[in-house]
Coordinates of C-alpha atoms in Angstrom, one line a residue:
Chain A
M22 CA 0.0 0.0 0.0
S23 CA 1.2 3.5 -0.8
R24 CA 1.7 6.0 2.0
H25 CA -1.3 8.0 0.9
A26 CA -3.5 4.9 0.8
M27 CA -2.4 4.0 4.3
Q28 CA -3.2 7.5 5.6
R29 CA -6.6 7.3 4.0
A30 CA -7.2 3.9 5.6
L31 CA -6.2 5.2 9.0
L32 CA -8.4 8.3 8.6
W33 CA -11.4 6.2 7.8
A34 CA -10.7 3.8 10.6
L35 CA -10.7 6.7 13.0
L36 CA -13.8 8.3 11.6
L37 CA -15.8 5.0 11.7
L38 CA -14.5 4.3 15.2
F39 CA -15.9 7.6 16.4
A40 CA -19.1 7.2 14.5
A41 CA -19.5 3.8 16.3
W42 CA -18.9 5.5 19.7
F43 CA -21.5 8.2 19.0
L44 CA -24.0 5.7 17.7
T45 CA -23.7 3.1 20.5
P46 CA -26.0 4.7 23.0
L47 CA -28.7 5.2 20.3
Y48 CA -28.3 1.6 19.2
V49 CA -28.4 0.4 22.8
M50 CA -31.5 2.4 23.5
L51 CA -33.3 1.1 20.4
T52 CA -32.4 -2.6 20.8
T53 CA -33.0 -2.6 24.5
S54 CA -36.4 -1.0 24.0
L55 CA -37.4 -3.9 21.6
K56 CA -36.4 -6.7 24.0
D57 CA -38.3 -8.2 26.9
M58 CA -36.7 -8.3 30.3
D59 CA -35.6 -11.9 30.0
Q60 CA -33.6 -11.0 27.0
V61 CA -32.2 -7.9 28.7
R62 CA -30.9 -10.0 31.5
A63 CA -29.8 -13.0 29.5
G64 CA -28.4 -11.2 26.4
S65 CA -25.7 -8.6 26.3
L66 CA -25.8 -4.8 25.8
L67 CA -25.1 -5.1 22.1
S68 CA -27.0 -8.2 21.1
L69 CA -30.0 -7.8 18.8
P70 CA -33.5 -8.5 20.1
T71 CA -34.3 -12.2 19.4
S72 CA -38.0 -11.5 19.0
P73 CA -38.5 -7.7 18.7
S74 CA -41.7 -6.4 20.3
L75 CA -43.1 -3.0 20.9
E76 CA -44.5 -3.9 24.3
A77 CA -41.9 -1.8 26.2
W78 CA -42.9 1.1 24.1
A79 CA -46.6 0.6 24.9
R80 CA -45.8 0.4 28.6
A81 CA -43.6 3.4 28.5
W82 CA -46.3 5.4 26.7
S83 CA -49.3 4.5 28.8
S84 CA -48.7 2.4 31.8
A85 CA -45.2 2.7 33.2
C86 CA -45.0 4.1 36.8
T87 CA -43.4 7.5 37.4
G88 CA -43.3 7.7 41.2
T89 CA -46.6 6.7 42.5
D90 CA -48.6 7.4 39.4
C91 CA -48.8 4.7 36.7
G92 CA -50.0 6.4 33.6
G93 CA -46.9 6.3 31.5
L94 CA -45.2 9.2 29.7
K95 CA -48.3 10.2 27.7
P96 CA -49.6 13.0 30.0
F97 CA -46.1 14.4 30.4
F98 CA -45.6 14.3 26.6
M99 CA -48.9 16.2 26.2
N100 CA -47.8 18.8 28.7
S101 CA -44.6 19.4 26.8
V102 CA -46.6 19.9 23.6
L103 CA -49.0 22.3 25.3
M104 CA -46.0 24.2 26.7
V105 CA -43.7 24.2 23.7
V106 CA -46.0 25.5 21.1
P107 CA -47.1 28.8 22.6
A108 CA -43.6 29.4 24.2
V109 CA -41.8 28.9 20.9
L110 CA -44.2 31.0 18.9
V111 CA -44.4 33.9 21.4
S112 CA -40.7 34.1 22.1
T113 CA -39.9 34.0 18.4
A114 CA -42.4 36.7 17.6
I115 CA -41.0 39.0 20.3
G116 CA -37.5 38.3 19.2
S117 CA -38.3 39.2 15.6
V118 CA -39.8 42.6 16.5
N119 CA -37.0 43.4 18.9
G120 CA -34.4 42.5 16.3
Y121 CA -36.1 44.7 13.8
V122 CA -36.1 47.7 16.1
L123 CA -32.5 47.0 17.3
S124 CA -31.2 46.9 13.7
K125 CA -33.4 49.3 11.7
W126 CA -34.9 51.7 14.2
R127 CA -32.0 52.2 16.7
F128 CA -32.5 54.9 19.2
R129 CA -30.2 56.4 21.8
G130 CA -29.2 53.7 24.3
S131 CA -30.5 50.8 22.2
E132 CA -27.1 49.3 21.7
T133 CA -26.4 49.4 25.4
M134 CA -29.7 47.8 26.1
F135 CA -28.9 45.1 23.6
A136 CA -25.5 44.5 25.3
L137 CA -27.2 44.3 28.7
M138 CA -29.7 41.8 27.3
L139 CA -27.0 39.6 25.9
F140 CA -25.9 38.6 29.3
G141 CA -29.2 36.8 29.6
V142 CA -28.1 34.3 27.0
F143 CA -25.3 33.1 29.3
M144 CA -26.7 33.7 32.8
P145 CA -26.9 30.6 34.9
M146 CA -30.6 30.2 35.5
Q147 CA -30.0 29.0 39.1
V148 CA -29.8 32.6 40.0
V149 CA -33.4 33.3 39.0
L150 CA -35.0 30.1 40.3
L151 CA -35.8 31.2 43.9
P152 CA -37.2 34.7 43.1
M153 CA -39.0 33.4 40.0
S154 CA -40.9 30.8 42.0
Q155 CA -42.2 33.6 44.2
V156 CA -43.2 35.8 41.3
L157 CA -45.1 32.9 39.7
G158 CA -46.8 32.4 43.1
W159 CA -47.9 36.1 43.1
L160 CA -49.2 35.9 39.6
G161 CA -51.2 32.8 40.5
I162 CA -49.6 30.6 37.9
A163 CA -47.2 28.6 40.0
S164 CA -47.2 24.9 39.3
S165 CA -49.1 25.4 36.0
I166 CA -48.3 25.1 32.4
W167 CA -48.9 28.9 32.0
G168 CA -46.1 29.5 34.5
L169 CA -43.7 27.3 32.5
I170 CA -44.7 29.1 29.3
L171 CA -44.1 32.5 30.8
V172 CA -40.6 31.5 32.1
H173 CA -39.6 30.0 28.8
V174 CA -40.8 33.0 26.9
V175 CA -38.9 35.5 29.1
A176 CA -35.8 33.3 29.3
G177 CA -35.9 32.9 25.5
I178 CA -36.2 36.6 24.6
P179 CA -32.4 37.4 24.8
S180 CA -31.5 34.6 22.3
T181 CA -34.3 35.2 19.9
T182 CA -33.6 39.0 19.9
L183 CA -29.9 38.2 19.3
F184 CA -30.6 35.9 16.3
F185 CA -33.0 38.3 14.6
R186 CA -30.9 41.4 15.3
N187 CA -27.8 39.8 13.8
Y188 CA -29.8 38.7 10.7
Y189 CA -31.6 42.0 10.2
V190 CA -28.3 43.9 10.4
G191 CA -27.4 42.2 7.1
L192 CA -30.6 43.5 5.3
P193 CA -29.7 46.6 3.3
D194 CA -31.0 49.8 4.9
E195 CA -31.8 51.2 1.5
L196 CA -34.7 48.8 1.3
I197 CA -36.2 50.4 4.4
K198 CA -35.5 53.9 3.3
A199 CA -37.1 53.3 -0.1
A200 CA -40.2 52.0 1.6
M201 CA -40.3 55.0 3.9
L202 CA -40.2 57.3 0.9
D203 CA -43.2 55.5 -0.5
G204 CA -45.0 56.3 2.7
A205 CA -44.8 52.9 4.5
G206 CA -44.7 53.1 8.3
F207 CA -43.1 51.0 11.0
W208 CA -45.4 48.1 10.9
K209 CA -46.0 48.1 7.1
I210 CA -42.3 47.9 6.5
F211 CA -42.0 45.1 9.0
T212 CA -44.9 43.0 7.6
R213 CA -44.4 43.7 3.9
I214 CA -40.6 43.8 3.5
V215 CA -38.8 42.5 6.5
L216 CA -40.9 39.5 7.5
P217 CA -41.0 38.1 3.9
L218 CA -37.2 38.1 3.9
S219 CA -37.0 36.4 7.3
T220 CA -37.6 32.8 6.4
P221 CA -34.1 31.5 7.1
I222 CA -33.7 33.1 10.5
L223 CA -37.3 32.2 11.4
V224 CA -36.6 28.6 10.8
V225 CA -33.3 28.7 12.8
T226 CA -35.0 30.5 15.7
L227 CA -38.0 28.2 15.8
I228 CA -35.8 25.1 15.8
W229 CA -33.5 26.5 18.4
Q230 CA -36.3 27.5 20.7
F231 CA -38.2 24.2 20.1
T232 CA -35.1 22.1 21.0
N233 CA -34.2 24.2 24.0
I234 CA -37.7 24.3 25.5
W235 CA -38.5 20.7 24.7
N236 CA -35.2 19.5 26.3
D237 CA -35.4 21.7 29.3
F238 CA -35.4 20.0 32.7
L239 CA -34.4 22.6 35.2
Y240 CA -37.5 24.9 34.9
G241 CA -39.7 21.8 34.4
V242 CA -38.6 20.2 37.7
V243 CA -38.6 23.5 39.7
F244 CA -41.7 25.3 38.4
S245 CA -44.2 22.5 37.4
G246 CA -46.9 21.0 39.6
A247 CA -48.4 17.5 39.6
D248 CA -50.4 18.1 36.4
S249 CA -47.9 20.2 34.4
K250 CA -44.7 18.3 34.4
P251 CA -42.9 18.2 31.0
V252 CA -41.7 15.0 29.4
T253 CA -38.1 15.4 30.6
V254 CA -39.3 15.4 34.2
G255 CA -41.6 12.4 33.5
L256 CA -38.7 10.5 32.0
N257 CA -36.4 11.2 34.9
N258 CA -39.1 10.2 37.4
L259 CA -39.8 7.0 35.4
A260 CA -36.2 6.0 35.2
N261 CA -35.6 6.7 38.9
T262 CA -38.7 5.1 40.2
S263 CA -37.3 2.5 42.5
S264 CA -39.3 -0.7 42.2
S265 CA -38.2 -4.3 42.9
V266 CA -37.6 -5.0 39.2
K267 CA -35.8 -2.4 37.1
E268 CA -37.3 -2.5 33.6
Y269 CA -34.5 -1.2 31.4
N270 CA -36.4 -1.9 28.2
V271 CA -39.2 0.4 29.4
D272 CA -36.7 3.1 30.4
M273 CA -35.1 3.0 27.0
A274 CA -38.4 3.2 25.2
A275 CA -39.4 6.2 27.3
A276 CA -36.0 7.9 26.6
L277 CA -36.6 7.4 22.9
I278 CA -40.2 8.8 23.2
A279 CA -38.8 11.9 24.9
A280 CA -36.1 12.3 22.3
L281 CA -38.2 11.6 19.1
P282 CA -39.5 15.1 18.5
T283 CA -36.1 16.8 18.6
L284 CA -34.4 14.0 16.8
F285 CA -37.0 14.2 14.1
V286 CA -36.5 18.0 13.7
Y287 CA -32.7 17.4 13.7
V288 CA -32.9 14.8 10.9
V289 CA -35.3 16.8 8.8
A290 CA -33.7 20.2 9.3
G291 CA -30.2 19.5 10.7
K292 CA -28.7 22.4 8.6
Y293 CA -30.8 25.0 10.4
F294 CA -30.2 23.3 13.8
V295 CA -26.4 23.7 13.3
R296 CA -26.8 27.3 12.2
G297 CA -28.7 27.9 15.5
L298 CA -26.0 26.3 17.5
T299 CA -23.2 28.3 15.8
A300 CA -25.2 31.5 15.9
G301 CA -25.8 31.0 19.6
A302 CA -22.2 30.4 20.3
V303 CA -20.3 32.8 18.1
K304 CA -22.0 36.1 17.9
G305 CA -22.1 36.3 14.1
Chain B
M6 CA -29.8 52.3 10.4
V7 CA -32.7 54.5 9.5
S8 CA -33.0 57.9 11.1
S9 CA -35.0 61.1 10.6
S10 CA -38.5 59.8 10.2
P11 CA -42.1 61.1 10.4
A12 CA -43.2 62.2 13.8
G13 CA -44.9 59.0 15.0
A14 CA -42.1 56.8 14.0
R15 CA -39.9 58.3 16.6
W16 CA -41.6 56.9 19.7
L17 CA -43.3 53.9 18.1
P18 CA -40.2 51.6 18.0
K19 CA -39.4 52.4 21.6
L20 CA -42.9 51.8 22.6
V21 CA -43.0 48.4 20.8
V22 CA -39.8 47.0 22.4
A23 CA -40.4 48.5 25.8
P24 CA -42.6 45.8 27.4
S25 CA -40.3 42.9 26.4
F26 CA -37.2 44.9 27.4
V27 CA -38.6 45.8 30.7
L28 CA -39.7 42.2 31.2
S29 CA -36.2 40.8 30.4
F30 CA -34.4 43.4 32.4
L31 CA -36.6 42.6 35.4
F32 CA -36.1 38.9 34.8
I33 CA -32.3 39.2 34.4
Y34 CA -31.1 42.0 36.7
G35 CA -34.1 42.3 39.0
L36 CA -34.1 38.7 39.9
I37 CA -30.3 38.6 40.2
A38 CA -30.6 41.4 42.7
W39 CA -33.4 39.7 44.5
N40 CA -31.4 36.4 44.7
G41 CA -28.4 38.4 45.9
Y42 CA -30.5 39.8 48.7
L43 CA -31.8 36.4 49.6
S44 CA -28.2 35.2 49.9
L45 CA -27.7 37.9 52.5
S46 CA -30.8 37.1 54.4
A47 CA -31.6 34.6 57.2
S48 CA -33.9 32.6 54.8
R49 CA -34.2 28.9 55.5
L50 CA -37.3 27.0 54.8
L51 CA -39.2 30.2 53.8
P52 CA -37.8 33.4 52.5
N53 CA -37.0 35.7 55.5
Y54 CA -35.8 39.1 54.7
E55 CA -33.9 39.7 57.9
F56 CA -30.4 40.9 56.8
V57 CA -27.6 38.8 58.1
G58 CA -24.6 40.0 56.0
L59 CA -22.3 37.3 54.7
E60 CA -23.4 34.6 57.1
Q61 CA -24.8 32.4 54.4
Y62 CA -21.5 32.6 52.5
V63 CA -19.6 31.6 55.5
R64 CA -21.9 28.6 56.0
L65 CA -21.6 27.8 52.4
F66 CA -17.8 27.7 52.3
D67 CA -17.8 25.7 55.6
N68 CA -20.2 23.2 54.1
E69 CA -18.5 19.9 53.2
R70 CA -21.1 19.1 50.5
F71 CA -20.3 22.4 48.7
H72 CA -16.6 21.6 48.9
V73 CA -17.3 18.2 47.2
A74 CA -19.3 20.1 44.6
L75 CA -16.5 22.5 43.9
V76 CA -13.9 19.8 43.7
N77 CA -16.2 17.9 41.3
M78 CA -16.6 21.1 39.3
G79 CA -12.9 21.2 38.9
I80 CA -12.6 17.5 37.8
F81 CA -15.7 17.5 35.6
G82 CA -14.9 21.0 34.2
T83 CA -11.4 20.1 33.2
L84 CA -12.3 16.8 31.7
F85 CA -15.5 18.1 30.0
I86 CA -13.9 21.2 28.6
G87 CA -10.6 19.6 27.7
G88 CA -12.2 16.4 26.4
S89 CA -14.8 18.0 24.2
M90 CA -12.4 20.7 22.9
A91 CA -9.7 18.1 22.0
L92 CA -12.1 15.6 20.5
G93 CA -14.1 18.2 18.7
L94 CA -11.0 19.7 17.1
L95 CA -9.8 16.2 16.1
L96 CA -13.1 15.4 14.5
A97 CA -13.2 18.6 12.7
I98 CA -9.7 18.1 11.3
L99 CA -10.5 14.5 10.3
L100 CA -13.7 15.6 8.6
D101 CA -11.9 18.4 6.8
Q102 CA -9.9 15.9 4.7
K103 CA -12.4 15.9 1.8
I104 CA -14.3 12.9 3.1
R105 CA -17.0 11.5 0.7
A106 CA -19.6 10.8 3.5
E107 CA -18.9 14.0 5.4
G108 CA -22.5 15.1 5.7
L109 CA -23.6 11.7 7.1
L110 CA -20.7 11.5 9.6
R111 CA -21.3 15.1 10.7
T112 CA -24.9 14.2 11.4
I113 CA -23.9 11.2 13.4
Y114 CA -21.3 13.2 15.5
L115 CA -23.7 16.0 16.3
Y116 CA -27.0 14.3 17.0
P117 CA -26.4 14.0 20.8
M118 CA -26.7 17.8 21.0
A119 CA -30.2 17.7 19.7
I120 CA -31.5 15.5 22.5
S121 CA -32.0 16.3 26.2
F122 CA -29.3 15.5 28.7
I123 CA -32.0 13.7 30.6
V124 CA -32.4 11.3 27.7
T125 CA -28.7 10.7 27.3
G126 CA -28.2 10.5 31.0
T127 CA -30.8 7.7 31.1
A128 CA -29.1 5.9 28.3
W129 CA -25.6 6.1 29.8
K130 CA -26.9 5.0 33.1
W131 CA -28.0 1.8 31.5
I132 CA -24.8 1.3 29.6
L133 CA -22.6 2.0 32.6
N134 CA -24.8 -0.1 34.9
P135 CA -22.6 -2.4 36.9
G136 CA -23.9 -5.9 36.4
L137 CA -26.0 -5.8 33.3
G138 CA -24.4 -3.1 31.0
L139 CA -20.9 -2.8 29.8
E140 CA -19.5 -4.9 32.6
H141 CA -21.7 -7.8 31.6
L142 CA -20.8 -7.4 27.9
V143 CA -17.0 -7.5 28.5
Q144 CA -17.4 -10.5 30.8
Q145 CA -19.3 -12.3 28.0
W146 CA -16.4 -11.6 25.7
G147 CA -14.3 -13.8 28.0
F148 CA -12.8 -11.3 30.4
E149 CA -14.6 -12.8 33.4
N150 CA -12.8 -10.8 36.0
F151 CA -13.6 -7.5 34.3
S152 CA -15.4 -5.1 36.6
F153 CA -16.7 -1.6 35.9
G154 CA -18.5 -0.2 38.8
W155 CA -17.6 3.5 38.4
L156 CA -21.2 4.6 38.4
V157 CA -21.8 3.4 42.0
D158 CA -18.3 4.2 43.2
P159 CA -18.2 7.6 45.0
E160 CA -14.6 8.1 43.9
M161 CA -15.2 7.4 40.2
A162 CA -18.8 8.3 39.5
I163 CA -17.9 11.9 38.5
Y164 CA -15.8 10.4 35.7
C165 CA -18.9 8.7 34.3
V166 CA -20.6 12.1 34.2
A167 CA -17.6 13.5 32.3
I168 CA -17.6 10.6 29.8
A169 CA -21.3 11.2 29.0
G170 CA -20.8 15.0 28.9
V171 CA -18.0 14.7 26.4
W172 CA -20.0 12.3 24.3
Q173 CA -22.9 14.8 24.2
S174 CA -20.9 18.0 23.4
A175 CA -17.9 16.9 21.3
G176 CA -20.0 17.1 18.1
F177 CA -21.0 20.7 18.9
V178 CA -17.4 21.7 19.3
M179 CA -16.7 20.0 16.0
A180 CA -19.4 22.0 14.3
L181 CA -17.9 25.3 15.6
F182 CA -14.3 24.3 14.5
L183 CA -15.5 23.0 11.2
A184 CA -17.1 26.3 10.5
G185 CA -13.8 28.0 11.3
L186 CA -11.8 25.6 9.2
R187 CA -14.0 26.3 6.2
G188 CA -13.3 29.9 6.6
I189 CA -9.5 29.4 6.0
D190 CA -8.2 30.0 2.6
D191 CA -7.2 26.8 0.9
S192 CA -4.3 28.4 -0.9
I193 CA -2.3 28.8 2.3
I194 CA -2.4 25.1 2.9
K195 CA -1.6 24.4 -0.8
A196 CA 1.4 26.7 -0.7
A197 CA 2.7 25.0 2.5
Q198 CA 2.3 21.6 0.8
V199 CA 4.3 22.7 -2.2
D200 CA 7.0 23.7 0.2
G201 CA 7.0 20.1 1.4
A202 CA 5.4 20.5 4.8
S203 CA 3.6 17.5 6.1
L204 CA -0.1 17.7 6.8
P205 CA 0.2 17.4 10.6
L206 CA 2.8 20.1 10.6
I207 CA 0.6 22.4 8.5
Y208 CA -2.3 22.0 10.9
W209 CA -0.1 22.5 14.0
R210 CA 1.8 25.5 12.6
I211 CA -0.7 27.2 10.3
V212 CA -4.3 26.1 10.6
I213 CA -4.7 25.8 14.4
P214 CA -3.1 29.2 15.1
T215 CA -5.4 30.9 12.6
L216 CA -8.4 29.3 14.4
R217 CA -7.6 31.2 17.6
P218 CA -10.7 33.4 17.7
V219 CA -12.9 30.3 17.2
F220 CA -10.9 28.5 19.9
F221 CA -11.5 31.3 22.3
S222 CA -15.3 31.6 21.8
T223 CA -15.7 27.9 21.8
L224 CA -13.9 27.7 25.1
M225 CA -16.2 30.4 26.5
V226 CA -19.3 28.6 25.5
V227 CA -18.1 25.1 26.7
S228 CA -16.9 26.5 30.1
H229 CA -20.2 28.2 30.7
L230 CA -22.0 25.0 29.8
A231 CA -19.8 23.1 32.3
I232 CA -20.6 25.5 35.1
K233 CA -24.4 25.3 34.4
S234 CA -24.4 21.5 34.1
F235 CA -27.4 20.1 36.0
D236 CA -29.5 17.8 33.9
L237 CA -26.8 15.2 33.1
V238 CA -25.9 14.7 36.8
M239 CA -29.6 14.5 37.8
A240 CA -30.3 11.8 35.2
L241 CA -27.1 9.8 35.5
T242 CA -26.5 9.8 39.3
A243 CA -28.9 12.3 40.9
G244 CA -25.8 13.6 42.7
G245 CA -25.1 10.3 44.2
P246 CA -23.8 8.0 45.6
G247 CA -24.5 10.1 48.6
F248 CA -23.5 13.5 47.3
A249 CA -20.4 12.3 45.6
T250 CA -21.3 13.7 42.1
D251 CA -22.8 17.0 43.3
L252 CA -21.9 20.0 41.2
P253 CA -22.7 23.6 42.2
A254 CA -25.9 23.5 40.2
T255 CA -27.2 20.3 41.8
F256 CA -26.1 21.6 45.2
M257 CA -28.1 24.7 44.6
Y258 CA -31.2 22.7 43.7
A259 CA -30.9 20.4 46.6
M260 CA -30.5 23.3 49.1
A261 CA -33.2 25.6 47.7
F262 CA -35.9 23.1 46.8
S263 CA -35.5 20.0 48.9
R264 CA -33.4 20.8 52.0
G265 CA -35.2 24.0 53.0
Q266 CA -32.0 26.0 53.0
I267 CA -33.1 28.9 50.8
G268 CA -30.3 31.3 51.9
L269 CA -27.6 28.8 51.3
G270 CA -29.1 27.9 47.9
A271 CA -29.2 31.6 46.9
A272 CA -25.6 32.1 48.0
S273 CA -24.4 29.1 45.9
A274 CA -26.4 30.5 42.9
T275 CA -24.6 33.8 43.4
V276 CA -21.2 32.0 43.4
M277 CA -22.2 30.3 40.1
L278 CA -23.2 33.6 38.6
A279 CA -20.0 35.3 39.6
T280 CA -18.0 32.5 38.0
V281 CA -19.9 32.6 34.7
A282 CA -19.7 36.4 34.7
A283 CA -16.0 36.3 35.2
I284 CA -15.7 34.2 32.0
V285 CA -18.5 35.7 29.9
V286 CA -18.5 39.4 30.6
P287 CA -15.0 40.1 29.2
Y288 CA -15.9 37.9 26.2
L289 CA -19.1 39.8 25.5
Y290 CA -17.3 43.1 26.0
S291 CA -14.6 42.2 23.4
E292 CA -17.2 40.8 21.0
L293 CA -19.3 43.9 21.1
R294 CA -16.2 46.2 20.9
A295 CA -15.0 44.4 17.8
K296 CA -18.3 44.9 16.1
R297 CA -18.1 48.7 16.1

């Protein structure tokens, strides 16, 4: 083999080795969820299910115990859906208007306000947990889905504002000026010119917010009540419910159920997901 | 920027952003101040606004559990930051070698970032399970004396958290570095190759140094992720065995919401905030400066 061919072989070996390492947990989750407990105990971590069945999935969805309650993940999943839809839409809408003002209608002090707001993207949320739970209590929405929606919207505004502001800075000012000469006002320019040009950043922000809010655990575990726990909290309770027999197949099915929505979005629109990640990290 | 506008347009933009700005400033700075005050109060089971100075901080730094959390932060932080940076950079360089299946491999390396730490924690808990998981597998391969009980060993459990953390975040670092690598002009590399430099040397001497800004911002983001880490520990070990895998974030949660030590929880949250601010504020400042 030539030197070049050996290098390519080594390169591919490394790439495939890492791919295997990254895929192993997914593979283990999937195969374990299709086994029954006898196979889980008798077989090994990597063995394929001998007679695949969806029974563990059915149990995880509708009858597995989370703490003392045995209704499966379904109610938690529904809570997450009820929470994520309004929270994503509202925080994205606010971010879009904020970004529009911060890039095209700047006023004295708006840059400073933007800078102060950026800290909210990085702030450790532990710092707001205690006071926030009191505020939610005063507002009468503690332990409810509404409380969770409010927290996610407020916590999301800094990132959504940042995304839209950075995108709108790149739209030519001449476009806005020309519209103003034609007599268009603040809202007309926004709805007729800016919004129609916003599709790429809208998709990025929607995906970013959806992933973050769906995957959130901290707010869910702190601010939700018995009837408003999101799916991450449900999964954690399910996996940590101590019973005499630990059902790993049900745990893995539950983990996959909790992961499916974001995995689906990632597979369908991975490009936009990556853009959100990089935009959130490096202030483009 | 658009200036000099009809009369109404002067106050309208301000009016439109005012509610959400007020809301987020109250949320960010108002609640930070409130939490700060709680950390100086006598609060235990219920908020109590009697001012006691730095008493809670003294208690905090006398607290053995918080010491464990800080030491764990050091171990986990070093391994998590170092591991995901090194692995992410390596993966990015490997993928940069004009690989045919690049898109597919990138998708595989990055998917953990799309799912919740609670999900991956649950999965790793099963894999690292002493008895049935990895241990059982290796024993079946014929190494019957193999044992792997890190997850339930107070000394080693924090390393399990680091393994799962690196697995989750390495792809994210890869994506950032790959974006940086794609911004480098190919002709520099070509010229060095013509001069006879080997590929590793080119990366070491030319490519990696030009990635410095990316390096810096990635480090910022990964370190602040490390300090905020909460979900992974909760799902993988719930802080246990005992409180052997506590991090400041799980310590804060335990004190504030299950141990009835609100003042102590608030003080530990302030310590976390100060640490993140020390890393992030200079970074944000320089980023915003550079923009002008």
